[in-house]
mmCIF file of C-alpha atoms in Angstrom:
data_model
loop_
_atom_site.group_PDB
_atom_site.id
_atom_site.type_symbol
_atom_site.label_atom_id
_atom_site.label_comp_id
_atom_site.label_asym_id
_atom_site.label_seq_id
_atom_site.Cartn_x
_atom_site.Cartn_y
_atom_site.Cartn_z
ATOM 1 C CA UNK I 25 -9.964 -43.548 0.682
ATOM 2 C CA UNK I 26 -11.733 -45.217 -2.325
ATOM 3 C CA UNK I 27 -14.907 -44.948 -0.845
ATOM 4 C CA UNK I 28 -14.515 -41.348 0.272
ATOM 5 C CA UNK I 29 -14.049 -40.621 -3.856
ATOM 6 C CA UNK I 30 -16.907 -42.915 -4.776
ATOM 7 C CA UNK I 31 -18.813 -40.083 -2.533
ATOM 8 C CA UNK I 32 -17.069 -37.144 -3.816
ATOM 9 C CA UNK I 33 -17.567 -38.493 -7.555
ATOM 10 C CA UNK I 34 -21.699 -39.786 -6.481
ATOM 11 C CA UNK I 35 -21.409 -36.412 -5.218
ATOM 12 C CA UNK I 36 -20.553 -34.383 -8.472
ATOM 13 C CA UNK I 37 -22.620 -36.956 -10.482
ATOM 14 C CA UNK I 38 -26.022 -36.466 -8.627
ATOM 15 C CA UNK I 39 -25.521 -32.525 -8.467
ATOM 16 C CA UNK I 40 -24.995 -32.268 -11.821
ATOM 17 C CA UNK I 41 -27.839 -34.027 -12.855
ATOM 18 C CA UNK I 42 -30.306 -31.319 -10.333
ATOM 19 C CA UNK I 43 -28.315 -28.991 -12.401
ATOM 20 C CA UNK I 44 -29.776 -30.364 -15.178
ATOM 21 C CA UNK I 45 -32.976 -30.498 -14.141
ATOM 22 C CA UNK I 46 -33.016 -27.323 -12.608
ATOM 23 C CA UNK I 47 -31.780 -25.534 -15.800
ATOM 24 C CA UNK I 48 -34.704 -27.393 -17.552
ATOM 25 C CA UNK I 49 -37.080 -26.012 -14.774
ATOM 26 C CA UNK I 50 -36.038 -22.546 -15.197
ATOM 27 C CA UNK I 51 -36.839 -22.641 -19.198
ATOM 28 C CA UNK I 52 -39.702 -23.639 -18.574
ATOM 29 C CA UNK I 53 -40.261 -21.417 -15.937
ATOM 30 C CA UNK I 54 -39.458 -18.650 -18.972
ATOM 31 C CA UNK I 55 -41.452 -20.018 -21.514
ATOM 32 C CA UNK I 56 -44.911 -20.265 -19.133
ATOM 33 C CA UNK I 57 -44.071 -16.449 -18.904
ATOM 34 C CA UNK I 58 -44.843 -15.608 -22.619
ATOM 35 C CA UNK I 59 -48.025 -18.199 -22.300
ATOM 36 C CA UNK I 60 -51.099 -18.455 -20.160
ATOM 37 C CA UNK I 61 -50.612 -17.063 -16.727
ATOM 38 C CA UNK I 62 -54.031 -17.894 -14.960
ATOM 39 C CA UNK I 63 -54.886 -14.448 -13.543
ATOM 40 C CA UNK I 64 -58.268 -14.571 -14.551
ATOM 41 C CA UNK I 65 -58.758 -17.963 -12.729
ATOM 42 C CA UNK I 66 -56.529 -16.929 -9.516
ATOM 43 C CA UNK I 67 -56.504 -13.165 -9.837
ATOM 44 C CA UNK I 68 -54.268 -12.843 -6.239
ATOM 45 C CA UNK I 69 -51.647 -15.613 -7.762
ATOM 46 C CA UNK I 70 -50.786 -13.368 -10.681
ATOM 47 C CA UNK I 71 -47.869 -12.359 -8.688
ATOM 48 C CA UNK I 72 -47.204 -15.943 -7.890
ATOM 49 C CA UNK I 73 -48.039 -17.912 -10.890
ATOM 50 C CA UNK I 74 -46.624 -21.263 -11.919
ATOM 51 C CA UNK I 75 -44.211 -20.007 -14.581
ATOM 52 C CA UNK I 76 -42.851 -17.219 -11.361
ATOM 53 C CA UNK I 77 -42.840 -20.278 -9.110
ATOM 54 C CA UNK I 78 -41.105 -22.483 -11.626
ATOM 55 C CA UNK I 79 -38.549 -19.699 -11.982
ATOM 56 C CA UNK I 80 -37.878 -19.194 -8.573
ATOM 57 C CA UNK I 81 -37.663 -23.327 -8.229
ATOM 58 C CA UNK I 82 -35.251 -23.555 -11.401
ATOM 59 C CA UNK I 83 -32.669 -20.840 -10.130
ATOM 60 C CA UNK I 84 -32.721 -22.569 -6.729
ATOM 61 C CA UNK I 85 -31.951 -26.054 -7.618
ATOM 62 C CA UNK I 86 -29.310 -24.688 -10.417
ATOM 63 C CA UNK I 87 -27.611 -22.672 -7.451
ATOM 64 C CA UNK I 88 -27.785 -25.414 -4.702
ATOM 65 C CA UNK I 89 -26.626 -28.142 -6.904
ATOM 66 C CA UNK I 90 -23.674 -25.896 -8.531
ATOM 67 C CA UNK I 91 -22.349 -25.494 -5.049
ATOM 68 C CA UNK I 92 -22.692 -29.402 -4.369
ATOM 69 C CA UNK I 93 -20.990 -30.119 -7.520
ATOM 70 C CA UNK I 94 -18.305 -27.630 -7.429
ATOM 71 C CA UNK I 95 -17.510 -27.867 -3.705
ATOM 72 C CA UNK I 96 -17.481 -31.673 -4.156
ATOM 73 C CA UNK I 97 -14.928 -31.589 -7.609
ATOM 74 C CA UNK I 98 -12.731 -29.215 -5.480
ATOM 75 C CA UNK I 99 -12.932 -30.493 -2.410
ATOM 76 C CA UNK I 100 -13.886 -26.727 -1.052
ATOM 77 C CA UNK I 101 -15.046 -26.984 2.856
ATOM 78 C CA UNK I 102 -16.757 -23.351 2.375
ATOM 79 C CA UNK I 103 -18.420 -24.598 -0.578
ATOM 80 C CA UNK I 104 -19.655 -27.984 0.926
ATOM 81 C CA UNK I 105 -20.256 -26.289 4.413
ATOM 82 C CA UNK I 106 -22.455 -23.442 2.357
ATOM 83 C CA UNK I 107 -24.411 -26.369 0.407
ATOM 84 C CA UNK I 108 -24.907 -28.043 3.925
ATOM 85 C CA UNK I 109 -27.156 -24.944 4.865
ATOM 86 C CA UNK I 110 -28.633 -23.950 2.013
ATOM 87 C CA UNK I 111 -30.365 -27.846 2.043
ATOM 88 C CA UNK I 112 -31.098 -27.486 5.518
ATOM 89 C CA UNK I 113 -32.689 -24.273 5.179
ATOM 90 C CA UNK I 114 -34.479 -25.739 2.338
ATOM 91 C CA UNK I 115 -35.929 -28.959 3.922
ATOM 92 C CA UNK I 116 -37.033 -26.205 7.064
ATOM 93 C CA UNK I 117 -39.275 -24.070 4.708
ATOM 94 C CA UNK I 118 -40.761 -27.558 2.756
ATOM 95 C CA UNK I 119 -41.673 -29.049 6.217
ATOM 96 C CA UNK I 120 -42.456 -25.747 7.891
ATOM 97 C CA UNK I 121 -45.126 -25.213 4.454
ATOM 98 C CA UNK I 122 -46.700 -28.684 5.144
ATOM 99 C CA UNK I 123 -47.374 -28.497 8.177
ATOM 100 C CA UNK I 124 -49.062 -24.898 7.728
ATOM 101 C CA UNK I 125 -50.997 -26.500 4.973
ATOM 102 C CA UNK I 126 -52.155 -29.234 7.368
ATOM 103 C CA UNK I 127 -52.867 -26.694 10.181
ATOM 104 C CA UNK I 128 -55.316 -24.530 8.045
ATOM 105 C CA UNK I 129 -56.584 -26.739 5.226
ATOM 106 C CA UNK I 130 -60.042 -25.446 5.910
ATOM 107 C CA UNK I 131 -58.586 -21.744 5.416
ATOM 108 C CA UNK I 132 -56.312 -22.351 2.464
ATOM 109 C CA UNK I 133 -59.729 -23.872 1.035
ATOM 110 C CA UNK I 134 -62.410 -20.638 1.902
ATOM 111 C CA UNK I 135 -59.635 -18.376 0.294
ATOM 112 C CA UNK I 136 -59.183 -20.372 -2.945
ATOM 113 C CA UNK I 137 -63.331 -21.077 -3.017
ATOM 114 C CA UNK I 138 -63.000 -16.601 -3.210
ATOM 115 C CA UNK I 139 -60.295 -16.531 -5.676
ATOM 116 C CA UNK I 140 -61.836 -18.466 -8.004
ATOM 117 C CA UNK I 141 -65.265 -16.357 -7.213
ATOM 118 C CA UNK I 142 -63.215 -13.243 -8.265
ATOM 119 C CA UNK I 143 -62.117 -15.026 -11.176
ATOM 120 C CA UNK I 144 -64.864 -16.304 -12.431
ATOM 121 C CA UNK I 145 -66.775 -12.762 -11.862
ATOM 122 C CA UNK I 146 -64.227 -10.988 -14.045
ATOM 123 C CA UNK I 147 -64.765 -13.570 -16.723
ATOM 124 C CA UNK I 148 -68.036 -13.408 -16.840
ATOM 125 C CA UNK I 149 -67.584 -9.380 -17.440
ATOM 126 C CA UNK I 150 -64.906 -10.146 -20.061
ATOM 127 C CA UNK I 151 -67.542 -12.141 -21.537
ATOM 128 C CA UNK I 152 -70.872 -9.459 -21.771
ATOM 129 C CA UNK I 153 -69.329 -7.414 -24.853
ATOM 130 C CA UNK I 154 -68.098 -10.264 -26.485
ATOM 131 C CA UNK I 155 -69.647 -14.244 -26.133
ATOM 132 C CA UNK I 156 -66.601 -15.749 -28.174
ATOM 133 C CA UNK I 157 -64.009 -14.681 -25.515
ATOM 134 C CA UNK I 158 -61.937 -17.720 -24.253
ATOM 135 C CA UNK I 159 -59.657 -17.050 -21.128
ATOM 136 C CA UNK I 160 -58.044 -19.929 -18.550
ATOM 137 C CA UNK I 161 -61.846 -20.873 -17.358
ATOM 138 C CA UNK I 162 -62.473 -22.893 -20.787
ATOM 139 C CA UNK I 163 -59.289 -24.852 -20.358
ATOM 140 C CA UNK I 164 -59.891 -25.707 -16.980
ATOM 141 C CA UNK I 165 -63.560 -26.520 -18.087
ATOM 142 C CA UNK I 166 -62.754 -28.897 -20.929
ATOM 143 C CA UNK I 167 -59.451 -30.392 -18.618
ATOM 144 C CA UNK I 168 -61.338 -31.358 -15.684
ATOM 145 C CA UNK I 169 -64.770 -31.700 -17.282
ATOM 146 C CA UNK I 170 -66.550 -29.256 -14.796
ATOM 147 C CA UNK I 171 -68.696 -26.002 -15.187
ATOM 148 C CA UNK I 172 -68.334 -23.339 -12.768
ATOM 149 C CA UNK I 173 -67.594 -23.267 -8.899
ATOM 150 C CA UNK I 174 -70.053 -25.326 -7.637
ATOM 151 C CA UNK I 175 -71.937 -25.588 -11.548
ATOM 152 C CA UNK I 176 -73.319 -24.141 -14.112
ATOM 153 C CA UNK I 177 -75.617 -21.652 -12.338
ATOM 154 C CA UNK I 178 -72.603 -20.069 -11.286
ATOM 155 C CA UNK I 179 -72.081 -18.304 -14.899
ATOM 156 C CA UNK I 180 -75.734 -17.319 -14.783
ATOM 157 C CA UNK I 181 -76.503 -16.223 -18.399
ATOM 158 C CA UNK I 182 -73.176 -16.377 -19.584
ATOM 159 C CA UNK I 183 -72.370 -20.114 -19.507
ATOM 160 C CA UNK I 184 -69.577 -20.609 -22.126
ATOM 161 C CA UNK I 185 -69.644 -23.057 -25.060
ATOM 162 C CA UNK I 186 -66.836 -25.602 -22.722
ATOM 163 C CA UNK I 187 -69.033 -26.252 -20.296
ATOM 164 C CA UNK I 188 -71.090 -28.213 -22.390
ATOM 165 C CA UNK I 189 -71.144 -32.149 -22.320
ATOM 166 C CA UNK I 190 -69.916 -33.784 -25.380
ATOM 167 C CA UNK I 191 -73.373 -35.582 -27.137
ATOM 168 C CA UNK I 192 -75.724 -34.449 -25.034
ATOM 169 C CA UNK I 193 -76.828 -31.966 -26.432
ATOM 170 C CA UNK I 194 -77.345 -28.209 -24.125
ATOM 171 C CA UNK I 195 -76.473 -30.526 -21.141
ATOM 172 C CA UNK I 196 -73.470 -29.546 -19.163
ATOM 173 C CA UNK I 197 -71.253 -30.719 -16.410
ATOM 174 C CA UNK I 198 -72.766 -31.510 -13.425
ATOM 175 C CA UNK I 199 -69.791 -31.165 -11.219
ATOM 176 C CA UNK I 200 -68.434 -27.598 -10.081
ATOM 177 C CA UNK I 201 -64.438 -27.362 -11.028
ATOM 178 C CA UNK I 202 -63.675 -26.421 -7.258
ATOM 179 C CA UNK I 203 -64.702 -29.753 -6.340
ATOM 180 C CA UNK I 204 -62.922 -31.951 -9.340
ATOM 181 C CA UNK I 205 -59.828 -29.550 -8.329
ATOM 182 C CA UNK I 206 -59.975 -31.006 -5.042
ATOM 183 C CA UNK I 207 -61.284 -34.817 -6.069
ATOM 184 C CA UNK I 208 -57.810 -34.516 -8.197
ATOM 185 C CA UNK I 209 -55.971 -33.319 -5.709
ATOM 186 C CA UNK I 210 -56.878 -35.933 -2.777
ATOM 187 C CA UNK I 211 -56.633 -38.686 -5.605
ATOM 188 C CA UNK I 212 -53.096 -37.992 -5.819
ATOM 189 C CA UNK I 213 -52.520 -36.971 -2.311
ATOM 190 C CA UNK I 214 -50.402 -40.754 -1.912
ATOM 191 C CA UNK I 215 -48.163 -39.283 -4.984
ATOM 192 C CA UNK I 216 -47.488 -36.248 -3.499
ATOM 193 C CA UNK I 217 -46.401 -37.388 -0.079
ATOM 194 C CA UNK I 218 -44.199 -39.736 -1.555
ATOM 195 C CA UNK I 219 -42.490 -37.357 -3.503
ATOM 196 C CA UNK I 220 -42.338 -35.243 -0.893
ATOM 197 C CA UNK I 221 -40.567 -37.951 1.193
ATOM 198 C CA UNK I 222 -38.147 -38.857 -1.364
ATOM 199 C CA UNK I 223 -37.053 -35.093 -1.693
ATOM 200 C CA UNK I 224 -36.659 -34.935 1.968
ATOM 201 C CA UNK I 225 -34.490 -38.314 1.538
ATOM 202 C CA UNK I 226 -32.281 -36.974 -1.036
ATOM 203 C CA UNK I 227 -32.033 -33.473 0.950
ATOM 204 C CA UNK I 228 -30.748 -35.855 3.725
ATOM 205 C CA UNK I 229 -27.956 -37.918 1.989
ATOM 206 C CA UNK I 230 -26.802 -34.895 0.225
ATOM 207 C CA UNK I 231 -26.463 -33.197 3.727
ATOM 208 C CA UNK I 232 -24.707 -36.506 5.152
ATOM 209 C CA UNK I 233 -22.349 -36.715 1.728
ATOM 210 C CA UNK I 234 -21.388 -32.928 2.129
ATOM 211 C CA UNK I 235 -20.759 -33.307 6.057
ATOM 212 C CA UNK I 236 -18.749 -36.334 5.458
ATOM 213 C CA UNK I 237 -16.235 -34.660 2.830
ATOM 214 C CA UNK I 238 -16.108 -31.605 4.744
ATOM 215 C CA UNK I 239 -15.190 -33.795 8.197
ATOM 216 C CA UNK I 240 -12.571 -35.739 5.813
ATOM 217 C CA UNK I 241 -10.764 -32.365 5.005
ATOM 218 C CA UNK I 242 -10.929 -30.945 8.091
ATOM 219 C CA UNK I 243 -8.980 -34.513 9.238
ATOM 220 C CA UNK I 244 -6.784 -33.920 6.523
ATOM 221 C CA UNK I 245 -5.732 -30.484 7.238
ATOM 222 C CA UNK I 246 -6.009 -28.904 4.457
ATOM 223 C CA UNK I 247 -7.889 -26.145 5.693
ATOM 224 C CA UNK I 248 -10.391 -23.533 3.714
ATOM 225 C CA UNK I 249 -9.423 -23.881 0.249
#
């Protein structure tokens, strides 16, 4: 009996701290909105931006973990049995999207080599009337130290002012951003599965915490509360 509360009270402790975290996410999910969006970088993830997509993360996490945490305070099987699914379902879609990502890498990379085309063709437009116009390309220039796609040539007569190389004079960066973008992104590619694995571990022993309560009710007959 002691160690069934230890879980109940791990239980409440752990989902409360997601709740947190995903209350944190979700400000910040609302503050991106009133800041840079990246449209003119990604013009087809305007819909889907990273202040959207930390939205959409924020109220998931605050609703999942609520229903941990409340269903684990009252002891609630149709609470518990609900957060059961919902992390199911969840660790579903976040293996389902990996392995789509591993299936057609090469795709996912032609359609974000266009994007950024598109992008970088509107900026250069935005540019024409007036040279002094900054948009998301400069910080991603003067972030990742890269000019263009592939380089410079790319902005043809309209290279701006961050692609240039600190002290050296009218030189600029050699290296095209889609290819730092994906030098970063393999670079950190041991990070990212890791985190990815220790989500999928906590996803785990929150499903085995919430089945284990729920079977301890259901023994003790109290029914759906």
């Amino acid at each position: 009996m002691s160690c069934l509360k230890c879980l109940k009270h791990t239980m409440c402790l752990v989902n409360f701290i997601f709740f947190i975290c995903g209350a944190v996410v979700f400000g910040v999910g609302i503050y991106l909105m009133s800041s840079s969006r990246f449209s003119s970088i990604l013009p087809s993830l305007q819909a889907m931006n990273i202040a959207n997509t930390l939205f959409i993360i924020g109220i998931i996490i605050t609703c999942v973990s609520f229903l941990g945490f409340l269903g684990a305070l009252k002891e609630n099987r149709c609470l518990l049995i609900s957060f059961f699914i919902l992390l199911f379902l969840l660790m579903l879609v976040e293996l389902t999207a990996a392995c789509m990502l591993l299936m057609y890498e090469t795709q996912v990379e032609d359609s974000i080599h266009k994007d950024l085309k598109t992008g970088l063709n509107n900026s250069i437009n935005n540019r024409k009337n007036n040279t002094s116009n900054e948009d998301d390309w400069d910080t991603v220039q003067m972030t990742f130290q890269c000019c263009g796609i592939n380089n410079s040539s790319d902005w043809g007569n309209h290279i701006p002012k961050s692609c240039n190389r600190p002290g050296n004079g009218t030189g600029y960066w050699p290296k095209g951003c889609f290819s730092k973008l994906k030098d970063t992104f393999e670079n950190n590619l041991l990070n990212i599965g890791i985190g990815v694995i220790v989500v999928c571990i906590i996803e785990v022993l929150g499903m085995c915490f919430s089945m284990t309560l729920f079977c301890h009710i259901s023994r003790s007959g109290l029914g759906y509360k």
